[in-house]
């Protein structure tokens, strides 16, 4: 987080060019967590399911058991570049997915439809059940390039390989090169997130 800028005075009795931040604000820049959350909740976002598969217990043994599938709901996802095709997802630092993608460079994204609100809610739960149970009754196929689950009926699916990890405050920005892109479903509209709730267009 940047340091508070030094004050500039025009003369011995002049007021500072910018007011001192309020000690009660919670941040040196003068915005509280609540103010920031409230402002950002007015930004409508698409909802995606980010998935990856844990590496085998023994990478050198082709018969070693495969690791578990891991998934999380994300709204901070965006395209970055067309050439090369790059996307970005923001992950909470130290989260299960952040830790996994620190060692597993292959991951996938399913863009959820308005009828897949239950998937978004399930993978966003705090204190949730095991990852194995989360995937138990959700239709999915396994990506050919990543091995990660791709949600059945999603508006779009992308398989990615991490190109760069950028620390950003209490999150990690993961930039991935898109390896495959598909449009499994043409039905329904996108699931969106606005003012703290999942919503649909229209």
mmCIF file of C-alpha atoms in Angstrom, residues 13 27 33 39 51 53-54 67 91 96 104 109 113 116 123 139 167 173 189 192 195:
data_model
loop_
_atom_site.group_PDB
_atom_site.id
_atom_site.type_symbol
_atom_site.label_atom_id
_atom_site.label_comp_id
_atom_site.label_asym_id
_atom_site.label_seq_id
_atom_site.Cartn_x
_atom_site.Cartn_y
_atom_site.Cartn_z
ATOM 1 C CA UNK A 13 0.077 29.997 7.303
ATOM 2 C CA UNK A 27 -6.821 3.010 5.856
ATOM 3 C CA UNK A 33 -13.546 -1.364 4.383
ATOM 4 C CA UNK A 39 -18.911 1.167 -3.683
ATOM 5 C CA UNK A 51 -11.304 -25.299 -11.114
ATOM 6 C CA UNK A 53 -6.834 -30.668 -10.123
ATOM 7 C CA UNK A 54 -4.234 -31.358 -7.495
ATOM 8 C CA UNK A 67 -5.203 -35.477 -6.580
ATOM 9 C CA UNK A 91 -7.659 -15.044 -5.598
ATOM 10 C CA UNK A 96 -7.149 -23.157 -1.071
ATOM 11 C CA UNK A 104 -0.290 -26.339 -10.251
ATOM 12 C CA UNK A 109 -12.866 -21.475 -15.887
ATOM 13 C CA UNK A 113 -25.474 -19.374 -16.639
ATOM 14 C CA UNK A 116 -26.378 -22.411 -12.335
ATOM 15 C CA UNK A 123 -18.468 -23.246 -4.257
ATOM 16 C CA UNK A 139 -22.335 -32.644 -14.275
ATOM 17 C CA UNK A 167 0.793 -10.115 -5.331
ATOM 18 C CA UNK A 173 -3.649 -11.821 -9.442
ATOM 19 C CA UNK A 189 -28.224 -15.659 -19.958
ATOM 20 C CA UNK A 192 -24.249 -11.915 -12.513
ATOM 21 C CA UNK A 195 -25.083 -5.561 -4.558
#
